[in-house]
Amino acid sequence: MEVLVKRHYHSIFAYVYRKTGDYHTAYDLTQEVFVKMMKSLGGYRENGKFNHWLLKIAVNHCMDYFRGREFKQQNRVSELTEEALPASEHQNVWNIFYKRLQNDQVRQAVMSLPEQQRDAVILNYYNGLKIREVAELTGTNESTVKSRIRLGITKLKEIIVGGERDKTYRKPR
């Protein structure tokens, strides 16, 4: 058990911290995730990756935590067309996001995302999970995950760079 905790503690704590934005809350929730892991170890099916199974426990535990506190986020999602955020712009936003991840402004921006978008962005970019894996963990289909990531990145761009497009980007004519 101790080996499993040591091997996976950092990644689980990192996910929970980015989800909650509070060190002490993340510490407590991470401990609870590992307690749940120990209680549920008999239910682990060895046909999947252990870290994905454990991350699923963390995702569910965070959802329970926010439900228990009656955590409500305003879900203001704007319509987004394919032209609104081209792939090159998407990558530029991610580069800014990644470089400034430790910055309080970025942390607050991530925390301001609606919960489902925040989960998709954190799991895909920070945890490095593929779209398919994020879909499995969150119980949604792949197109929904892609949409949540796109909307989340758009919102982060608006918050972080004030909605201005990168000067190097030129819209095709």
mmCIF file of C-alpha atoms in Angstrom:
data_model
loop_
_atom_site.group_PDB
_atom_site.id
_atom_site.type_symbol
_atom_site.label_atom_id
_atom_site.label_comp_id
_atom_site.label_asym_id
_atom_site.label_seq_id
_atom_site.Cartn_x
_atom_site.Cartn_y
_atom_site.Cartn_z
ATOM 1 C CA MET A 1 0.000 0.000 0.000
ATOM 2 C CA GLU A 2 2.749 2.413 0.942
ATOM 3 C CA VAL A 3 4.415 1.899 -2.439
ATOM 4 C CA LEU A 4 1.163 2.717 -4.263
ATOM 5 C CA VAL A 5 0.678 5.886 -2.241
ATOM 6 C CA LYS A 6 4.267 7.026 -2.816
ATOM 7 C CA ARG A 7 4.075 6.283 -6.539
ATOM 8 C CA HIS A 8 0.787 8.111 -7.176
ATOM 9 C CA TYR A 9 0.551 10.758 -4.445
ATOM 10 C CA HIS A 10 2.047 13.639 -6.420
ATOM 11 C CA SER A 11 -0.157 13.228 -9.491
ATOM 12 C CA ILE A 12 -3.339 12.856 -7.429
ATOM 13 C CA PHE A 13 -2.469 15.819 -5.205
ATOM 14 C CA ALA A 14 -1.646 17.936 -8.275
ATOM 15 C CA TYR A 15 -5.014 17.135 -9.854
ATOM 16 C CA VAL A 16 -6.962 17.816 -6.650
ATOM 17 C CA TYR A 17 -5.039 21.035 -5.987
ATOM 18 C CA ARG A 18 -5.742 22.351 -9.463
ATOM 19 C CA LYS A 19 -9.358 21.353 -9.049
ATOM 20 C CA THR A 20 -9.842 23.048 -5.661
ATOM 21 C CA GLY A 21 -7.268 25.846 -5.767
ATOM 22 C CA ASP A 22 -6.591 25.467 -2.057
ATOM 23 C CA TYR A 23 -3.550 23.656 -0.646
ATOM 24 C CA HIS A 24 -5.129 22.516 2.627
ATOM 25 C CA THR A 25 -8.347 21.346 1.001
ATOM 26 C CA ALA A 26 -6.317 19.494 -1.633
ATOM 27 C CA TYR A 27 -4.206 17.851 1.066
ATOM 28 C CA ASP A 28 -7.290 16.636 2.940
ATOM 29 C CA LEU A 29 -9.084 15.443 -0.192
ATOM 30 C CA THR A 30 -5.967 13.636 -1.431
ATOM 31 C CA GLN A 31 -5.747 11.752 1.853
ATOM 32 C CA GLU A 32 -9.405 10.805 1.510
ATOM 33 C CA VAL A 33 -8.821 9.614 -2.071
ATOM 34 C CA PHE A 34 -6.124 7.225 -0.858
ATOM 35 C CA VAL A 35 -8.365 5.959 1.936
ATOM 36 C CA LYS A 36 -11.046 5.263 -0.690
ATOM 37 C CA MET A 37 -8.409 3.591 -2.857
ATOM 38 C CA MET A 38 -7.463 1.224 -0.039
ATOM 39 C CA LYS A 39 -11.105 0.372 0.644
ATOM 40 C CA SER A 40 -11.826 -0.189 -3.058
ATOM 41 C CA LEU A 41 -8.654 -2.016 -4.041
ATOM 42 C CA GLY A 42 -10.545 -5.301 -4.288
ATOM 43 C CA GLY A 43 -12.717 -3.802 -7.024
ATOM 44 C CA TYR A 44 -9.801 -2.828 -9.255
ATOM 45 C CA ARG A 45 -9.864 -4.715 -12.546
ATOM 46 C CA GLU A 46 -6.368 -5.270 -13.825
ATOM 47 C CA ASN A 47 -7.374 -4.755 -17.454
ATOM 48 C CA GLY A 48 -7.014 -0.966 -17.110
ATOM 49 C CA LYS A 49 -4.230 1.333 -15.993
ATOM 50 C CA PHE A 50 -4.044 1.670 -12.231
ATOM 51 C CA ASN A 51 -3.349 5.415 -12.364
ATOM 52 C CA HIS A 52 -6.512 5.975 -14.448
ATOM 53 C CA TRP A 53 -8.545 3.971 -11.944
ATOM 54 C CA LEU A 54 -7.095 6.022 -9.089
ATOM 55 C CA LEU A 55 -7.634 9.278 -10.956
ATOM 56 C CA LYS A 56 -11.274 8.271 -11.483
ATOM 57 C CA ILE A 57 -11.595 7.947 -7.701
ATOM 58 C CA ALA A 58 -10.094 11.441 -7.337
ATOM 59 C CA VAL A 59 -12.418 12.908 -9.983
ATOM 60 C CA ASN A 60 -15.475 11.386 -8.292
ATOM 61 C CA HIS A 61 -14.318 12.414 -4.823
ATOM 62 C CA CYS A 62 -13.848 16.025 -5.943
ATOM 63 C CA MET A 63 -17.322 15.987 -7.495
ATOM 64 C CA ASP A 64 -18.735 14.695 -4.208
ATOM 65 C CA TYR A 65 -16.843 17.390 -2.318
ATOM 66 C CA PHE A 66 -18.250 20.201 -4.450
ATOM 67 C CA ARG A 67 -21.768 18.754 -4.317
ATOM 68 C CA GLY A 68 -21.534 18.404 -0.542
ATOM 69 C CA ARG A 69 -20.645 22.062 -0.157
ATOM 70 C CA GLU A 70 -23.418 22.953 -2.567
ATOM 71 C CA PHE A 71 -20.735 24.401 -4.777
ATOM 72 C CA LYS A 72 -22.481 26.085 -7.663
ATOM 73 C CA GLN A 73 -20.755 27.703 -10.587
ATOM 74 C CA GLN A 74 -22.465 29.948 -13.065
ATOM 75 C CA ASN A 75 -22.540 28.056 -16.291
ATOM 76 C CA ARG A 76 -22.348 30.804 -18.882
ATOM 77 C CA VAL A 77 -21.224 29.058 -22.031
ATOM 78 C CA SER A 78 -21.120 31.096 -25.209
ATOM 79 C CA GLU A 79 -21.591 29.642 -28.664
ATOM 80 C CA LEU A 80 -18.265 28.913 -30.348
ATOM 81 C CA THR A 81 -17.732 28.373 -34.030
ATOM 82 C CA GLU A 82 -14.772 26.536 -35.504
ATOM 83 C CA GLU A 83 -13.389 29.835 -36.843
ATOM 84 C CA ALA A 84 -13.421 31.442 -33.399
ATOM 85 C CA LEU A 85 -10.302 29.643 -32.220
ATOM 86 C CA PRO A 86 -8.061 28.141 -34.902
ATOM 87 C CA ALA A 87 -5.608 25.390 -33.966
ATOM 88 C CA SER A 88 -2.619 27.753 -34.002
ATOM 89 C CA GLU A 89 -4.424 30.151 -31.675
ATOM 90 C CA HIS A 90 -5.434 27.249 -29.438
ATOM 91 C CA GLN A 91 -1.768 26.261 -29.130
ATOM 92 C CA ASN A 92 -0.749 29.868 -28.402
ATOM 93 C CA VAL A 93 -3.279 30.032 -25.570
ATOM 94 C CA TRP A 94 -2.010 26.743 -24.173
ATOM 95 C CA ASN A 95 1.611 27.960 -24.311
ATOM 96 C CA ILE A 96 0.675 31.043 -22.300
ATOM 97 C CA PHE A 97 -1.355 28.929 -19.876
ATOM 98 C CA TYR A 98 1.423 26.379 -19.389
ATOM 99 C CA LYS A 99 4.185 28.966 -18.868
ATOM 100 C CA ARG A 100 2.197 30.834 -16.252
ATOM 101 C CA LEU A 101 0.569 27.867 -14.504
ATOM 102 C CA GLN A 102 2.042 28.737 -11.093
ATOM 103 C CA ASN A 103 0.849 32.308 -11.377
ATOM 104 C CA ASP A 104 -2.086 33.262 -9.164
ATOM 105 C CA GLN A 105 -3.894 34.922 -12.057
ATOM 106 C CA VAL A 106 -3.845 31.708 -14.062
ATOM 107 C CA ARG A 107 -4.848 29.616 -11.055
ATOM 108 C CA GLN A 108 -7.792 31.941 -10.479
ATOM 109 C CA ALA A 109 -8.667 31.818 -14.178
ATOM 110 C CA VAL A 110 -8.720 28.020 -14.107
ATOM 111 C CA MET A 111 -10.838 28.078 -10.947
ATOM 112 C CA SER A 112 -13.317 30.434 -12.624
ATOM 113 C CA LEU A 113 -14.051 27.929 -15.390
ATOM 114 C CA PRO A 114 -17.282 25.978 -15.078
ATOM 115 C CA GLU A 115 -16.512 22.689 -13.327
ATOM 116 C CA GLN A 116 -16.870 20.461 -16.381
ATOM 117 C CA GLN A 117 -14.588 22.649 -18.497
ATOM 118 C CA ARG A 118 -12.054 22.887 -15.668
ATOM 119 C CA ASP A 119 -11.975 19.097 -15.328
ATOM 120 C CA ALA A 120 -11.495 18.559 -19.047
ATOM 121 C CA VAL A 121 -8.706 21.151 -19.313
ATOM 122 C CA ILE A 122 -6.841 19.906 -16.229
ATOM 123 C CA LEU A 123 -7.126 16.232 -17.134
ATOM 124 C CA ASN A 124 -6.143 16.758 -20.774
ATOM 125 C CA TYR A 125 -3.393 19.349 -20.471
ATOM 126 C CA TYR A 126 -1.970 18.990 -16.976
ATOM 127 C CA ASN A 127 -2.443 15.252 -16.485
ATOM 128 C CA GLY A 128 -1.684 14.546 -20.135
ATOM 129 C CA LEU A 129 -4.667 12.274 -20.693
ATOM 130 C CA LYS A 130 -5.984 11.663 -24.188
ATOM 131 C CA ILE A 131 -9.468 12.834 -25.148
ATOM 132 C CA ARG A 132 -10.696 9.224 -25.004
ATOM 133 C CA GLU A 133 -9.286 8.795 -21.477
ATOM 134 C CA VAL A 134 -10.844 12.058 -20.265
ATOM 135 C CA ALA A 135 -14.174 10.908 -21.719
ATOM 136 C CA GLU A 136 -13.926 7.595 -19.843
ATOM 137 C CA LEU A 137 -13.023 9.302 -16.552
ATOM 138 C CA THR A 138 -15.791 11.875 -16.783
ATOM 139 C CA GLY A 139 -18.447 9.557 -18.198
ATOM 140 C CA THR A 140 -19.029 11.658 -21.316
ATOM 141 C CA ASN A 141 -18.432 11.165 -25.014
ATOM 142 C CA GLU A 142 -15.316 12.368 -26.829
ATOM 143 C CA SER A 143 -17.026 15.186 -28.729
ATOM 144 C CA THR A 144 -18.321 16.620 -25.447
ATOM 145 C CA VAL A 145 -14.809 16.518 -23.983
ATOM 146 C CA LYS A 146 -13.384 18.270 -27.059
ATOM 147 C CA SER A 147 -16.058 20.947 -26.801
ATOM 148 C CA ARG A 148 -15.414 21.484 -23.081
ATOM 149 C CA ILE A 149 -11.679 21.806 -23.683
ATOM 150 C CA ARG A 150 -12.209 24.246 -26.553
ATOM 151 C CA LEU A 151 -14.628 26.351 -24.503
ATOM 152 C CA GLY A 152 -12.334 26.221 -21.464
ATOM 153 C CA ILE A 153 -9.290 27.307 -23.453
ATOM 154 C CA THR A 154 -11.315 30.112 -25.049
ATOM 155 C CA LYS A 155 -12.402 31.335 -21.613
ATOM 156 C CA LEU A 156 -8.824 31.101 -20.294
ATOM 157 C CA LYS A 157 -7.628 33.115 -23.266
ATOM 158 C CA GLU A 158 -10.219 35.801 -22.550
ATOM 159 C CA ILE A 159 -9.168 35.992 -18.910
ATOM 160 C CA ILE A 160 -5.398 35.717 -19.338
ATOM 161 C CA VAL A 161 -4.748 37.831 -22.414
ATOM 162 C CA GLY A 162 -7.810 40.023 -22.268
ATOM 163 C CA GLY A 163 -9.458 38.603 -25.344
ATOM 164 C CA GLU A 164 -6.859 40.013 -27.723
ATOM 165 C CA ARG A 165 -5.754 37.758 -30.548
ATOM 166 C CA ASP A 166 -2.057 37.036 -30.903
ATOM 167 C CA LYS A 167 -0.586 39.658 -33.244
ATOM 168 C CA THR A 168 1.152 36.928 -35.287
ATOM 169 C CA TYR A 169 -2.135 35.280 -36.226
ATOM 170 C CA ARG A 170 -3.686 36.335 -39.515
ATOM 171 C CA LYS A 171 -7.155 35.080 -40.384
ATOM 172 C CA PRO A 172 -7.124 33.345 -43.779
ATOM 173 C CA ARG A 173 -8.997 35.193 -46.524
#
